[in-house]
Amino acid sequence: MTSKSQPVRKSGSIEHYDVVVIGAGVSGMYALHHLREMGLSVRVYDGASDIGGTWWYNRYPGARVDGPGSPFYCYTFSEELMKEWDWAETQSEQSAVLEYLEHVADRFDLHRDIQFETWVEDARYDEAAQRWTVETSKGQRASAPFLICAVGALSTANMPDIAGIHDFAGECYHTGRWPHEPVAFEGKRVAVIGTGSSGIQSIPEIAKEAVHVTVLQRTAQYSFPAGNRSIAAEEMADARANWDALRAKMHAHVGGFPFDANPQRSALEDTPEQREALYEKLWQRGGFKFFLNLYNDIVISEEANKSLADFVRAKIREIVRDPETAEKLMPDHFVITKRPILDDGYFETFNRDNVTLVDLREDPIERFTEASVITRSGEHPIDVVVLATGFDAISGSMLRLNPKGRGGMSLKERWHDRFHNYLGLTIAGFPNLFVIHGPGSPGVFYNMPLGAERQLDWIGNFMRHLHERSIGAVEPTTDSEEAWANEVNGIASATLFPRTDSWWTGANIDGKPRYFSAYLGGSIYYQRIADVAVKDYEGFVFEPARRSDEAETW
Ligand code: NA7
């Protein structure tokens, strides 16, 4: 039987580790495995009762992978892991992803170093000791030279502040905080607020059961057929047989999937008929590959973008029988510049008798009562409200943690105007702190398990480099942060992404700095951070180790 990572030492009530990791989702799990394999003593804290992070919380009906999907939405660090796991469908259900993560946790014996149901309530850097100290909701204190924040890009639920919502006496669920016991909709009148991925995945499922569903839509969305299909045994066998080549392809591909490079042709080089034929072919096939097999200027040229937007709008008109409802469902932003959505019969759901669409732009919510939601046009009696209102994404979980760096400066202060960072991994004034999938990184624009692996491999090498040189503290300069921000902005501003209100630009959260914070260069990012390492970690300032016990367990 294995025992847990022993603290390096204990002083009074504080346990000392080499690394504290916050979060036991996809990133935190790999952080634990990788750093422990390097010989470090690691402690992980998570507020949930088990591993999985976003996949642990998002249990709403219809929740599935809505990226390119299985079998390549997975860890790649262990060939054995790949070879022993079978995926049933391309768009795996939430329960299937969680099952896989549970298998990973068991196989690599992760549970022993994770403390669940424990929130890190305070994280503070001690400049003299060159260590981070965390305080947990269980009243414990732990310290480590390194703090890894694997707190999730989509984990801080956005709870809408709607008049009277707390007076509502029926059931109320946020899709990102879904209960573990099944929610029964049979015989109930349900209101769903929000038509992002979570709303669009859950509405068709809820409508199959409920007496009535009222969809409260603030922004109409483009949504594409998910094209979910089962993965044949031969397909899995093929992926296993060619794993090395596929893994290499994943590393090279812009989004981290083993697909060929996107076609390099402008939409405007084709005739309208040729474009239509391509869009139709991709629509019929479905799946996230739709976006990867498009022309190269769909998110760059307004005209190219419009050609696809018009195609989807025509599809919505074709599918939805009631013309008035179809018009309310017409999106008017640049297509793909909000997170593209994959659905299974979303638009068709509006042909059901038990589904009503309320367009909040013309008929806004005024307030909730004990038993209804009142919009400008009238009262909608309901038993259940589903808040599919998304997340304070990308930066929200770091701000909720709000670590205190040098001089006690809080992250909220440091990030009040923008999410200053270098390489999407580090923050000036917050030495030895690393963020996974944070602002300035590809994050949600890349295959997230693979992205976490690649960031954490880089961090592990960096830690080894620091250790070998007896460096006690490292942080980027503010000049490096600025240069990085310019690089991130430079890539984004060549596209239409920053011109649309979305959670990518922070527009869904009142008062949030409003700009496009993700690194859109995909796999180029990993080359960039590798180059920084080769140049002796240029852009960072180093402080010699002051700790007498600086060697810790290494
Ligand atoms: P999203 O994509 O942020 O969607 C949230 C939806 O909720 C979206 O339609 C919002 O409208 C709507 N919303 C948010 N607040 C309100 C209020 N106050 N009133 C009415 N409507 C509101 O979150 P999801 O959970 O669907 O998806 C997140 C990601 O998870 C997804 O992209 C995948 O990557 C997985 P808006 O568009 O802001 O006008």
XYZ file of C-alpha atoms and ligand atoms in Angstrom:
593
model
C 0.000 0.000 0.000
C 1.302 3.445 -0.869
C 1.281 6.302 1.568
C 0.562 9.930 0.835
C 3.297 12.409 -0.099
C 4.796 13.160 3.260
C 5.218 16.817 4.032
C 8.880 17.742 3.790
C 8.599 18.841 7.394
C 6.103 20.174 9.900
C 6.556 23.286 11.987
C 3.867 23.927 14.535
C 0.573 23.551 12.735
C 2.032 24.139 9.244
C 2.865 21.338 6.860
C 5.601 22.088 4.353
C 5.577 20.659 0.841
C 7.553 21.322 -2.312
C 4.449 22.225 -4.254
C 0.875 23.096 -3.358
C -1.590 22.582 -6.206
C -5.039 24.149 -6.068
C -7.611 22.198 -8.048
C -8.025 18.489 -8.803
C -9.503 18.795 -12.277
C -7.825 17.705 -15.479
C -4.856 20.076 -14.927
C -4.402 19.592 -11.186
C -4.450 15.813 -11.588
C -1.627 15.887 -14.087
C 0.262 18.460 -11.984
C 0.192 16.022 -9.086
C 1.262 13.043 -11.158
C 4.030 14.815 -13.032
C 5.591 16.673 -10.128
C 5.410 13.627 -7.893
C 7.161 11.614 -10.596
C 9.893 14.260 -10.477
C 10.368 13.365 -6.821
C 8.589 16.343 -5.298
C 6.284 16.325 -2.331
C 2.926 17.638 -3.541
C -0.326 18.538 -1.801
C -3.525 19.154 -3.785
C -6.659 20.842 -2.444
C -10.071 20.866 -4.082
C -13.449 22.118 -2.879
C -15.324 19.237 -4.569
C -15.774 15.779 -3.064
C -13.743 14.064 -5.771
C -11.562 14.577 -8.821
C -12.719 16.019 -12.141
C -13.120 19.784 -11.683
C -15.413 21.101 -14.406
C -16.348 17.517 -15.271
C -17.282 16.867 -11.662
C -19.581 19.881 -11.453
C -21.228 20.041 -14.900
C -23.732 17.180 -14.690
C -26.663 18.849 -16.385
C -28.776 16.802 -18.835
C -27.056 16.587 -22.218
C -23.599 17.598 -20.908
C -21.014 16.240 -23.327
C -17.633 17.023 -24.791
C -18.339 19.676 -27.389
C -14.887 19.966 -28.887
C -13.283 17.676 -31.475
C -13.799 14.972 -28.895
C -12.846 11.424 -28.130
C -10.609 9.505 -28.357
C -8.279 12.509 -28.440
C -9.729 14.619 -25.642
C -7.468 12.806 -23.199
C -4.077 12.755 -21.519
C -1.177 11.741 -23.716
C 1.594 11.301 -21.152
C 1.101 7.560 -20.770
C 0.925 5.232 -23.729
C -0.436 2.471 -21.475
C -3.281 4.725 -20.404
C -4.190 5.377 -24.031
C -3.959 1.683 -24.810
C -6.187 0.487 -21.995
C -9.055 2.963 -22.295
C -11.979 2.568 -24.704
C -14.103 5.523 -25.663
C -17.639 4.735 -26.739
C -18.601 7.936 -28.553
C -16.902 10.877 -30.225
C -18.788 13.414 -28.084
C -18.420 11.636 -24.762
C -21.042 12.206 -22.116
C -19.980 13.963 -18.930
C -20.241 10.658 -17.035
C -17.885 8.950 -19.516
C -15.262 11.689 -19.156
C -15.535 11.520 -15.380
C -15.189 7.739 -15.489
C -11.986 8.135 -17.499
C -10.625 10.696 -15.018
C -11.509 8.369 -12.128
C -9.617 5.603 -13.883
C -6.600 7.934 -14.271
C -6.774 8.859 -10.591
C -6.860 5.187 -9.580
C -4.223 4.050 -12.006
C -1.740 6.697 -10.902
C -2.780 6.584 -7.280
C -3.664 10.263 -7.144
C -6.259 10.313 -4.361
C -3.732 9.875 -1.583
C -2.303 13.363 -2.126
C -5.533 15.225 -2.730
C -7.583 16.708 0.060
C -11.200 17.122 -1.066
C -14.001 19.331 0.247
C -11.323 21.804 1.136
C -11.285 25.336 -0.201
C -8.084 27.300 -0.207
C -9.312 30.477 1.424
C -6.047 32.365 1.463
C -2.768 32.066 -0.442
C -0.005 34.444 0.561
C 3.613 34.837 -0.492
C 6.208 35.226 2.238
C 9.082 37.185 0.707
C 11.583 36.403 3.456
C 10.932 32.656 3.356
C 10.379 32.613 -0.443
C 7.359 30.412 0.121
C 3.622 30.415 -0.379
C 1.392 29.701 2.599
C -2.180 28.585 2.047
C -5.011 28.470 4.563
C -7.888 26.107 3.982
C -11.549 26.035 4.880
C -10.650 23.190 7.258
C -8.445 25.542 9.257
C -5.171 23.974 8.091
C -2.075 25.775 6.893
C 0.423 24.454 4.382
C 3.418 26.039 2.783
C 5.545 25.390 -0.295
C 8.010 27.276 -2.433
C 5.761 26.714 -5.467
C 2.054 27.304 -5.908
C 0.255 25.874 -8.920
C -3.165 27.290 -9.603
C -5.089 24.687 -11.593
C -8.343 26.406 -10.706
C -10.112 25.978 -14.024
C -10.993 28.255 -16.910
C -14.684 27.380 -16.663
C -15.360 26.790 -12.998
C -16.559 30.013 -11.370
C -20.297 29.969 -12.013
C -21.903 33.208 -13.158
C -24.966 33.650 -10.967
C -27.215 36.292 -12.534
C -28.341 39.087 -10.313
C -32.008 39.232 -11.318
C -34.579 41.055 -9.192
C -36.470 38.673 -6.928
C -34.510 35.545 -7.919
C -33.955 34.701 -4.264
C -37.705 34.885 -3.653
C -38.328 32.125 -6.171
C -39.591 29.193 -4.099
C -39.246 26.455 -6.720
C -36.121 24.492 -7.640
C -33.201 26.467 -9.023
C -30.074 24.907 -10.551
C -26.992 26.331 -12.233
C -25.731 24.041 -15.013
C -22.195 24.366 -13.654
C -23.307 23.356 -10.143
C -25.685 20.561 -11.025
C -26.833 18.251 -8.187
C -25.519 14.693 -8.006
C -28.936 13.169 -7.580
C -31.061 13.134 -10.754
C -33.321 16.143 -11.270
C -36.830 15.116 -12.340
C -38.520 17.438 -14.820
C -41.565 15.287 -15.415
C -44.778 17.228 -14.867
C -42.876 20.479 -14.310
C -42.777 23.858 -15.977
C -39.179 24.884 -16.498
C -37.508 28.175 -17.402
C -33.996 28.001 -18.832
C -31.963 31.214 -18.774
C -29.054 31.170 -21.175
C -28.379 29.771 -24.614
C -24.644 29.094 -24.595
C -23.274 25.546 -24.885
C -24.829 24.427 -21.579
C -28.293 25.809 -22.394
C -28.201 24.475 -25.942
C -27.094 21.011 -24.800
C -29.625 20.799 -21.980
C -32.772 22.377 -23.484
C -33.580 19.477 -25.901
C -33.107 16.965 -23.065
C -35.226 18.908 -20.564
C -37.949 19.445 -23.199
C -38.302 15.668 -23.631
C -39.442 15.391 -20.003
C -40.942 18.650 -18.831
C -44.535 19.769 -19.276
C -43.309 23.074 -20.600
C -39.967 24.792 -21.198
C -39.617 28.539 -21.503
C -36.271 29.441 -23.051
C -35.119 32.901 -21.991
C -32.625 33.944 -24.648
C -30.445 37.042 -24.356
C -28.286 36.374 -27.426
C -29.329 34.156 -30.311
C -26.618 31.658 -31.215
C -25.189 29.828 -34.160
C -25.206 26.173 -33.342
C -23.995 23.251 -35.443
C -24.894 19.544 -35.501
C -22.729 17.688 -32.987
C -22.486 14.660 -35.288
C -21.965 12.413 -32.295
C -21.300 8.832 -33.292
C -20.007 5.677 -31.710
C -16.354 4.864 -32.013
C -15.893 1.453 -33.585
C -13.515 -1.069 -32.025
C -11.374 -0.957 -35.188
C -11.106 2.824 -34.887
C -9.803 2.544 -31.315
C -7.445 -0.230 -32.399
C -6.188 1.957 -35.210
C -5.616 4.912 -32.869
C -3.658 2.651 -30.507
C -1.561 1.158 -33.279
C -0.646 4.597 -34.569
C -0.419 6.343 -31.221
C 3.092 7.735 -31.635
C 2.280 9.331 -34.944
C -1.066 10.614 -33.678
C 0.506 12.113 -30.583
C 3.107 13.879 -32.729
C 0.296 15.182 -34.929
C -1.577 16.453 -31.853
C 1.515 18.388 -30.814
C 1.833 19.946 -34.244
C -1.835 20.763 -34.816
C -3.056 24.274 -34.056
C -5.774 23.023 -31.701
C -3.944 19.976 -30.296
C -5.869 17.322 -32.248
C -4.444 14.782 -34.715
C -5.972 16.379 -37.767
C -4.396 17.570 -40.971
C -3.612 21.265 -41.247
C -6.619 23.441 -42.062
C -7.225 24.127 -45.744
C -5.375 27.263 -46.761
C -7.972 28.854 -48.983
C -10.040 32.012 -48.662
C -13.809 31.692 -48.771
C -13.749 34.483 -51.317
C -11.784 32.393 -53.807
C -14.810 30.141 -54.205
C -18.112 30.917 -55.887
C -21.213 31.167 -53.650
C -22.267 27.746 -54.957
C -18.919 26.174 -54.060
C -19.058 27.705 -50.591
C -22.575 26.479 -50.068
C -21.540 22.987 -51.150
C -18.650 22.945 -48.657
C -20.795 24.260 -45.783
C -23.510 21.727 -46.569
C -21.019 18.861 -46.629
C -19.569 19.918 -43.277
C -23.029 20.483 -41.787
C -24.139 17.000 -42.830
C -21.037 15.436 -41.299
C -21.303 17.554 -38.127
C -18.833 17.753 -35.283
C -16.208 20.263 -34.277
C -14.190 19.475 -37.393
C -16.685 21.789 -39.106
C -14.643 24.720 -37.810
C -11.297 23.133 -38.566
C -12.091 22.306 -42.177
C -13.370 25.737 -43.132
C -11.729 28.415 -45.195
C -8.789 30.170 -43.582
C -10.432 33.602 -43.372
C -13.808 32.879 -41.748
C -12.773 34.641 -38.527
C -10.711 37.257 -40.342
C -12.769 38.608 -43.232
C -16.207 40.077 -42.563
C -17.374 38.957 -45.991
C -16.139 35.391 -45.544
C -17.706 35.319 -42.092
C -21.024 36.538 -43.464
C -21.115 33.729 -46.014
C -21.104 31.141 -43.221
C -23.398 33.167 -40.952
C -25.954 33.407 -43.785
C -25.693 29.655 -44.319
C -26.491 28.913 -40.665
C -29.281 31.483 -40.538
C -30.841 29.786 -43.590
C -30.550 26.425 -41.797
C -32.360 27.820 -38.746
C -35.165 29.161 -40.977
C -35.376 25.769 -42.677
C -35.530 23.798 -39.398
C -37.801 25.987 -37.254
C -41.378 25.828 -38.529
C -42.794 28.943 -36.858
C -41.325 31.932 -38.761
C -41.658 34.275 -35.770
C -39.700 31.915 -33.530
C -37.134 31.379 -36.288
C -36.575 35.146 -36.514
C -36.002 35.379 -32.760
C -33.386 32.627 -33.115
C -31.449 34.574 -35.753
C -27.948 35.370 -34.489
C -26.414 38.619 -35.700
C -22.823 38.546 -34.433
C -19.848 37.255 -36.411
C -20.166 33.486 -36.507
C -17.552 31.511 -34.444
C -16.525 34.655 -32.543
C -18.588 33.418 -29.583
C -17.704 29.854 -28.549
C -19.059 27.679 -31.391
C -21.771 25.383 -30.124
C -22.513 21.790 -31.053
C -26.030 20.546 -30.481
C -28.201 17.536 -30.835
C -31.544 18.789 -32.089
C -31.541 22.262 -30.499
C -33.349 24.195 -33.235
C -35.740 21.264 -33.810
C -36.769 21.564 -30.150
C -38.596 24.799 -30.972
C -41.001 22.787 -33.147
C -42.311 21.084 -30.018
C -45.593 22.274 -28.538
C -44.139 22.404 -25.041
C -41.312 24.866 -25.812
C -41.608 28.661 -25.920
C -38.879 31.111 -26.783
C -38.659 34.516 -25.112
C -36.296 36.989 -26.733
C -34.979 38.979 -23.788
C -33.761 41.768 -26.038
C -37.333 42.785 -26.788
C -38.995 41.205 -23.773
C -36.552 41.490 -20.840
C -36.904 39.790 -17.456
C -38.381 42.214 -14.929
C -38.287 39.995 -11.868
C -38.915 36.633 -10.313
C -41.789 35.968 -7.938
C -42.246 32.952 -5.691
C -43.730 30.935 -8.541
C -42.970 32.693 -11.802
C -40.668 34.777 -13.894
C -42.115 38.031 -15.161
C -40.931 39.467 -18.440
C -42.124 42.739 -19.948
C -44.855 40.956 -21.913
C -46.270 38.983 -18.980
C -45.928 36.300 -16.337
C -44.558 32.786 -16.930
C -45.537 30.422 -14.080
C -42.705 27.937 -13.434
C -41.664 25.164 -11.055
C -37.967 25.018 -11.932
C -35.420 27.537 -13.135
C -32.234 26.376 -14.841
C -29.477 28.951 -14.888
C -27.373 28.112 -17.936
C -25.659 31.442 -17.450
C -22.063 30.348 -17.806
C -18.947 31.316 -15.959
C -16.692 34.131 -14.977
C -14.364 32.404 -17.395
C -10.577 32.225 -17.796
C -9.642 34.762 -15.097
C -12.587 34.420 -12.675
C -11.262 31.492 -10.643
C -7.898 33.159 -10.105
C -9.647 36.303 -8.912
C -11.832 34.255 -6.593
C -8.677 32.699 -5.118
C -7.138 36.185 -5.021
C -3.588 35.252 -3.957
C -1.488 37.922 -2.225
C 1.968 38.428 -3.690
C 4.886 40.682 -2.818
C 4.088 43.389 -0.288
C 0.707 41.739 0.300
C -0.571 42.940 -3.081
C -3.706 41.048 -4.041
C -4.306 39.668 -7.507
C -7.534 41.691 -7.612
C -5.454 44.861 -7.276
C -2.865 43.696 -9.809
C -5.533 42.648 -12.299
C -7.959 45.523 -11.792
C -7.365 46.906 -15.308
C -6.204 43.803 -17.220
C -4.967 40.278 -16.558
C -1.236 41.025 -16.548
C 0.791 37.874 -17.144
C 3.846 36.533 -18.913
C 3.475 33.467 -21.159
C 0.002 32.944 -19.732
C 1.740 31.201 -16.838
C 3.278 33.714 -14.449
C 2.532 37.128 -12.944
C 4.949 39.873 -11.855
C 4.784 40.396 -8.098
C 3.637 36.785 -7.578
C 6.895 34.819 -7.493
C 6.876 31.039 -7.949
C 3.178 31.021 -8.763
C 2.019 29.296 -11.958
C -1.399 29.456 -13.558
C -2.701 26.666 -15.805
C -4.977 27.639 -18.703
C -5.032 31.238 -17.502
C -5.298 34.510 -19.442
C -2.513 34.856 -22.004
C -2.395 31.102 -22.704
C -4.241 29.159 -25.434
C -6.430 27.685 -22.638
C -9.881 26.961 -23.983
C -8.643 27.330 -27.579
C -6.588 24.161 -27.337
C -7.170 20.521 -26.430
C -7.274 21.196 -22.698
C -5.824 17.961 -21.242
C -2.914 18.144 -23.688
C -2.478 21.880 -23.079
C -2.275 21.276 -19.324
C 0.310 18.547 -19.850
C 2.443 20.776 -22.010
C 2.265 23.721 -19.613
C 3.056 21.482 -16.637
C 5.954 19.757 -18.387
C 7.390 23.219 -19.014
C 6.818 24.229 -15.379
C 8.483 21.030 -14.142
C 11.562 21.736 -16.266
C 11.595 25.308 -14.998
C 11.467 24.127 -11.382
C 14.372 21.770 -12.030
C 16.337 24.611 -13.628
C 15.703 26.833 -10.585
C 16.652 24.082 -8.189
C 19.916 23.299 -9.982
C 20.910 26.962 -9.787
C 19.832 27.455 -6.173
C 17.301 30.066 -7.177
C 14.720 30.765 -4.498
C 12.267 33.000 -6.312
C 11.385 33.785 -9.880
C 8.905 36.124 -11.480
C 8.548 37.917 -14.792
C 9.355 41.583 -15.274
C 6.488 43.925 -16.035
C 8.230 44.652 -19.366
C 7.977 40.973 -20.272
C 4.307 41.053 -19.342
C 3.751 44.030 -21.578
C 5.575 42.468 -24.502
C 3.518 39.289 -24.017
C 0.271 41.280 -23.896
C 1.269 42.930 -27.184
C 1.928 39.547 -28.747
C -1.406 38.137 -27.540
C -3.250 41.265 -28.696
C -1.431 41.326 -31.991
C -2.674 37.861 -32.884
C -6.235 38.465 -31.659
C -6.644 41.861 -33.280
C -6.001 40.367 -36.711
C -9.276 38.454 -36.212
C -12.937 39.253 -35.636
C -12.923 37.653 -32.142
C -12.367 40.853 -30.117
C -15.291 42.539 -31.883
C -17.959 40.281 -30.380
C -19.321 40.309 -26.832
C -18.494 36.903 -25.361
C -17.020 35.238 -22.310
C -13.778 35.188 -24.305
C -13.742 38.992 -24.090
C -15.127 39.122 -20.531
C -18.267 40.883 -21.763
C -20.581 38.458 -19.915
C -19.470 39.728 -16.500
C -20.243 43.278 -15.381
C -17.181 45.324 -14.536
C -14.687 42.812 -15.919
C -11.766 44.214 -17.965
C -13.023 43.906 -21.488
C -10.554 42.465 -23.964
C -9.649 39.218 -25.668
C -7.142 37.595 -23.330
C -6.400 34.185 -24.892
C -3.331 33.350 -26.983
C -4.816 32.467 -30.350
C -1.680 31.035 -31.923
C -2.454 27.491 -30.729
C 0.551 25.195 -30.961
C 2.881 28.135 -31.722
C 2.482 28.982 -28.042
C 4.299 25.823 -26.982
C 7.160 26.675 -29.313
C 7.236 30.182 -27.812
C 7.514 28.947 -24.231
C 10.122 26.366 -25.275
C 12.156 29.171 -26.884
C 12.005 31.168 -23.659
C 13.419 28.150 -21.802
C 16.214 27.703 -24.341
C 17.171 31.350 -23.832
C 17.732 30.690 -20.133
C 14.175 31.727 -19.303
C 14.442 35.197 -20.713
C 11.967 37.709 -19.379
C 12.225 36.491 -15.772
C 14.110 37.891 -12.789
C 15.738 35.472 -10.385
C 16.445 35.737 -6.692
C 19.021 33.444 -5.036
C 17.644 30.954 -2.537
C 17.605 32.249 0.999
C 16.105 29.186 2.602
C 18.512 26.952 4.434
C 16.266 23.981 3.643
C 15.906 25.036 0.043
C 16.760 21.569 -1.265
C 13.519 20.218 0.204
C 12.963 16.658 -1.017
C 15.068 16.947 -4.138
P -21.959 30.673 -21.860
O -21.484 30.231 -23.179
O -21.310 31.859 -21.230
O -23.517 30.929 -21.977
C -24.220 31.599 -20.983
C -25.554 32.013 -21.514
O -26.270 32.662 -20.486
C -25.464 33.000 -22.653
O -26.510 32.745 -23.535
C -25.654 34.328 -21.941
O -26.119 35.354 -22.769
C -26.694 33.945 -20.928
N -26.753 34.835 -19.782
C -25.771 35.089 -18.881
N -26.219 35.942 -17.933
C -27.494 36.218 -18.250
C -28.501 37.027 -17.662
N -28.244 37.750 -16.566
N -29.705 37.083 -18.238
C -29.947 36.371 -19.365
N -29.051 35.588 -19.978
C -27.836 35.517 -19.420
O -21.852 29.493 -20.786
P -22.089 27.940 -20.985
O -22.105 27.320 -19.655
O -23.236 27.695 -21.865
O -20.819 27.461 -21.773
C -19.510 27.719 -21.290
C -18.517 26.852 -21.974
O -18.493 25.564 -21.360
C -18.785 26.519 -23.368
O -18.498 27.506 -24.239
C -17.994 25.274 -23.607
O -16.652 25.621 -23.852
C -18.113 24.587 -22.317
P -25.067 36.292 -23.605
O -24.595 35.414 -24.726
O -23.947 36.603 -22.638
O -25.849 37.450 -24.005
